Amino acid sequence: PLIPVSDSYGSSPITSKMQGLATLFPIARSVVISGTAATFPDITYVALVTTDAAAWGETDFTSLSSDSGPSFGDGDTQGPLTIAATAENSKTQARLVVFGNSGFAANRFASTNGGANGQLFLNSINWAAAEESLINLTPRIPTQRSLVLTDVLTINLIFLLTVVAMPLAVLAAGVVVWFQRRRHV
């Protein structure tokens, strides 16, 4: 319950190619966008990552360590909650990305879920630096490869080649070189 998982993204170049990929935000705080078009006409806000409606913002932190766990109560904010947001000033071209948690980019979370957390972090940096051309278009999902040897003959042949034949070939080459040097002296 303390690690919201979201695959709901706002319309942004940061997340345009991440639809369907889930990101994890361990112990995240919600981000509130309080600016409006009337207050700040030059600034555009985008709720970058939102939770689903079942999530809520907990205000009673003692319930987090209780045996029953956290539950929705008085004063809690009902979801969906914004976990990350962007702001862009069209006049000055200034850009800002705000996350309710910095732990999502840590090594242990950056490579989970096919690297979606790391991808979100790098895309955010590239967008904030106005380097949209560096935003990775296709997240790389690691391919697992395994060697399955079911034939006993193949296993024995690999053993003989790598453990017996190759070391004997190196030893034989060493003897030949030693013998030739000894003969020429």
CSV table of C-alpha atoms in Angstrom, one decimal:
chain,number,residue,atom,x,y,z
A,1,PRO,CA,0.0,0.0,0.0
A,2,LEU,CA,3.0,2.4,0.4
A,3,ILE,CA,4.2,2.0,-3.2
A,4,PRO,CA,1.7,3.4,-5.7
A,5,VAL,CA,1.9,1.9,-9.1
A,6,SER,CA,0.7,4.0,-12.0
A,7,ASP,CA,0.3,3.6,-15.7
A,8,SER,CA,-1.9,6.7,-16.1
A,9,TYR,CA,0.1,9.6,-17.7
A,10,GLY,CA,-0.8,13.1,-18.8
A,11,SER,CA,-0.3,14.4,-22.3
A,12,SER,CA,3.3,15.3,-22.5
A,13,PRO,CA,6.4,14.5,-24.7
A,14,ILE,CA,7.9,12.9,-21.5
A,15,THR,CA,5.3,10.2,-21.4
A,16,SER,CA,4.0,10.0,-24.9
A,17,LYS,CA,5.7,6.7,-25.6
A,18,MET,CA,5.2,5.2,-22.1
A,19,GLN,CA,1.5,4.4,-22.4
A,20,GLY,CA,1.0,0.9,-21.0
A,21,LEU,CA,4.2,0.9,-18.9
A,22,ALA,CA,3.8,1.0,-15.2
A,23,THR,CA,6.0,3.1,-12.9
A,24,LEU,CA,6.5,2.7,-9.1
A,25,PHE,CA,6.6,5.6,-6.6
A,26,PRO,CA,7.7,4.3,-3.1
A,27,ILE,CA,6.2,6.4,-0.3
A,28,ALA,CA,5.2,9.3,-2.7
A,29,ARG,CA,3.5,12.5,-1.7
A,30,SER,CA,0.9,14.0,-3.9
A,31,VAL,CA,1.6,17.1,-5.9
A,32,VAL,CA,-1.1,19.8,-6.0
A,33,ILE,CA,-1.3,22.1,-9.1
A,34,SER,CA,-2.6,25.4,-7.7
A,35,GLY,CA,-1.9,27.7,-10.6
A,36,THR,CA,-4.6,28.5,-13.1
A,37,ALA,CA,-4.7,30.1,-16.5
A,38,ALA,CA,-6.2,33.2,-15.0
A,39,THR,CA,-3.5,33.6,-12.3
A,40,PHE,CA,-0.5,32.7,-14.5
A,41,PRO,CA,-1.5,33.1,-18.2
A,42,ASP,CA,1.9,32.2,-19.6
A,43,ILE,CA,2.3,28.9,-17.6
A,44,THR,CA,1.0,25.6,-18.8
A,45,TYR,CA,0.6,22.8,-16.2
A,46,VAL,CA,0.3,19.1,-16.9
A,47,ALA,CA,-0.5,16.4,-14.4
A,48,LEU,CA,2.3,14.0,-15.6
A,49,VAL,CA,1.5,10.9,-13.4
A,50,THR,CA,-1.7,10.2,-11.6
A,51,THR,CA,-2.9,7.4,-9.4
A,52,ASP,CA,-6.2,5.5,-9.8
A,53,ALA,CA,-9.3,6.3,-7.9
A,54,ALA,CA,-8.6,3.6,-5.3
A,55,ALA,CA,-5.5,5.5,-4.0
A,56,TRP,CA,-5.7,8.1,-1.3
A,57,GLY,CA,-3.5,10.6,0.5
A,58,GLU,CA,-2.9,9.4,4.1
A,59,THR,CA,-2.7,12.0,6.8
A,60,ASP,CA,-2.6,9.7,9.9
A,61,PHE,CA,1.0,8.4,9.7
A,62,THR,CA,0.6,6.3,12.9
A,63,SER,CA,-1.8,4.0,10.9
A,64,LEU,CA,1.1,3.2,8.6
A,65,SER,CA,2.9,1.2,11.3
A,66,SER,CA,-0.2,-0.4,12.8
A,67,ASP,CA,-1.1,-4.1,12.5
A,68,SER,CA,-4.2,-3.4,10.5
A,69,GLY,CA,-2.3,-1.1,8.0
A,70,PRO,CA,-3.4,2.2,6.5
A,71,SER,CA,-7.1,2.8,5.7
A,72,PHE,CA,-9.0,5.7,4.3
A,73,GLY,CA,-10.2,8.0,7.1
A,74,ASP,CA,-11.1,11.6,8.0
A,75,GLY,CA,-8.8,14.2,6.6
A,76,ASP,CA,-7.4,11.9,3.9
A,77,THR,CA,-7.5,13.0,0.3
A,78,GLN,CA,-9.4,10.7,-2.1
A,79,GLY,CA,-7.7,9.7,-5.3
A,80,PRO,CA,-6.9,10.0,-8.1
A,81,LEU,CA,-3.8,11.9,-6.9
A,82,THR,CA,-1.2,13.7,-9.0
A,83,ILE,CA,2.3,12.2,-8.2
A,84,ALA,CA,4.2,14.2,-10.8
A,85,ALA,CA,3.5,17.4,-12.7
A,86,THR,CA,5.2,19.7,-15.2
A,87,ALA,CA,5.0,23.4,-15.8
A,88,GLU,CA,6.2,25.4,-18.8
A,89,ASN,CA,6.4,29.2,-19.2
A,90,SER,CA,5.7,30.0,-22.8
A,91,LYS,CA,7.2,33.5,-22.4
A,92,THR,CA,10.6,32.6,-20.9
A,93,GLN,CA,10.7,29.0,-22.1
A,94,ALA,CA,11.4,27.9,-18.5
A,95,ARG,CA,10.4,24.3,-17.7
A,96,LEU,CA,9.9,22.5,-14.4
A,97,VAL,CA,9.2,18.8,-13.5
A,98,VAL,CA,8.1,18.1,-10.0
A,99,PHE,CA,7.8,14.6,-8.5
A,100,GLY,CA,6.3,13.7,-5.1
A,101,ASN,CA,9.1,11.3,-4.5
A,102,SER,CA,12.7,11.1,-5.5
A,103,GLY,CA,13.2,7.4,-4.7
A,104,PHE,CA,11.5,6.3,-7.9
A,105,ALA,CA,14.7,7.1,-9.7
A,106,ALA,CA,16.9,5.0,-7.3
A,107,ASN,CA,18.8,2.1,-8.8
A,108,ARG,CA,16.6,-0.5,-7.2
A,109,PHE,CA,13.4,1.0,-8.8
A,110,ALA,CA,14.9,2.5,-12.0
A,111,SER,CA,15.4,-0.9,-13.6
A,112,THR,CA,12.1,-2.5,-12.5
A,113,ASN,CA,9.1,-2.9,-14.9
A,114,GLY,CA,11.3,-2.9,-18.0
A,115,GLY,CA,13.1,0.2,-16.9
A,116,ALA,CA,10.0,2.4,-16.9
A,117,ASN,CA,11.1,4.4,-13.8
A,118,GLY,CA,14.5,5.1,-15.3
A,119,GLN,CA,12.9,6.0,-18.6
A,120,LEU,CA,10.5,8.4,-17.0
A,121,PHE,CA,13.4,10.1,-15.1
A,122,LEU,CA,15.6,10.4,-18.1
A,123,ASN,CA,12.8,11.7,-20.3
A,124,SER,CA,12.0,14.3,-17.6
A,125,ILE,CA,15.5,15.6,-17.5
A,126,ASN,CA,15.7,15.8,-21.3
A,127,TRP,CA,12.4,17.6,-21.5
A,128,ALA,CA,13.4,20.1,-18.7
A,129,ALA,CA,16.7,20.8,-20.5
A,130,ALA,CA,14.7,21.4,-23.8
A,131,GLU,CA,16.4,18.4,-25.4
A,132,GLU,CA,13.3,16.7,-26.8
A,133,SER,CA,15.4,14.9,-29.4
A,134,LEU,CA,17.1,12.9,-26.6
A,135,ILE,CA,13.8,11.6,-25.3
A,136,ASN,CA,14.0,7.9,-25.8
A,137,LEU,CA,11.2,6.8,-28.1
A,138,THR,CA,11.3,3.1,-27.3
A,139,PRO,CA,11.9,1.8,-23.9
A,140,ARG,CA,14.2,-1.2,-23.9
A,141,ILE,CA,12.8,-4.3,-22.3
A,142,PRO,CA,15.6,-6.7,-21.5
A,143,THR,CA,15.5,-10.0,-23.3
A,144,GLN,CA,16.2,-13.0,-21.2
A,145,ARG,CA,18.1,-15.7,-22.9
A,146,SER,CA,18.8,-19.1,-21.5
A,147,LEU,CA,20.7,-22.1,-22.8
A,148,VAL,CA,18.7,-25.3,-22.3
A,149,LEU,CA,20.8,-28.4,-22.9
A,150,THR,CA,18.7,-31.5,-22.9
A,151,ASP,CA,20.9,-33.9,-24.8
A,152,VAL,CA,23.6,-35.7,-22.7
A,153,LEU,CA,25.9,-36.1,-25.7
A,154,THR,CA,25.9,-32.3,-26.2
A,155,ILE,CA,26.6,-31.6,-22.5
A,156,ASN,CA,29.5,-34.1,-22.5
A,157,LEU,CA,30.9,-32.7,-25.8
A,158,ILE,CA,30.9,-29.1,-24.4
A,159,PHE,CA,32.6,-30.4,-21.2
A,160,LEU,CA,35.3,-32.2,-23.2
A,161,LEU,CA,36.0,-29.2,-25.4
A,162,THR,CA,36.1,-26.6,-22.7
A,163,VAL,CA,37.6,-28.5,-19.8
A,164,VAL,CA,39.8,-31.0,-21.5
A,165,ALA,CA,40.6,-30.2,-25.2
A,166,MET,CA,41.2,-26.4,-24.9
A,167,PRO,CA,43.6,-26.6,-22.0
A,168,LEU,CA,45.4,-29.5,-23.7
A,169,ALA,CA,45.7,-27.4,-26.9
A,170,VAL,CA,47.3,-24.5,-24.9
A,171,LEU,CA,49.6,-27.0,-23.1
A,172,ALA,CA,50.6,-28.6,-26.5
A,173,ALA,CA,51.3,-25.2,-28.0
A,174,GLY,CA,53.5,-24.3,-25.0
A,175,VAL,CA,55.5,-27.5,-25.4
A,176,VAL,CA,56.0,-26.9,-29.1
A,177,VAL,CA,57.2,-23.4,-28.5
A,178,TRP,CA,59.5,-24.5,-25.7
A,179,PHE,CA,60.9,-27.3,-27.8
A,180,GLN,CA,61.6,-25.1,-30.8
A,181,ARG,CA,63.3,-22.4,-28.6
A,182,ARG,CA,65.4,-25.1,-26.9
A,183,ARG,CA,66.5,-26.6,-30.2
A,184,HIS,CA,67.6,-23.2,-31.6
A,185,VAL,CA,69.8,-22.3,-28.7
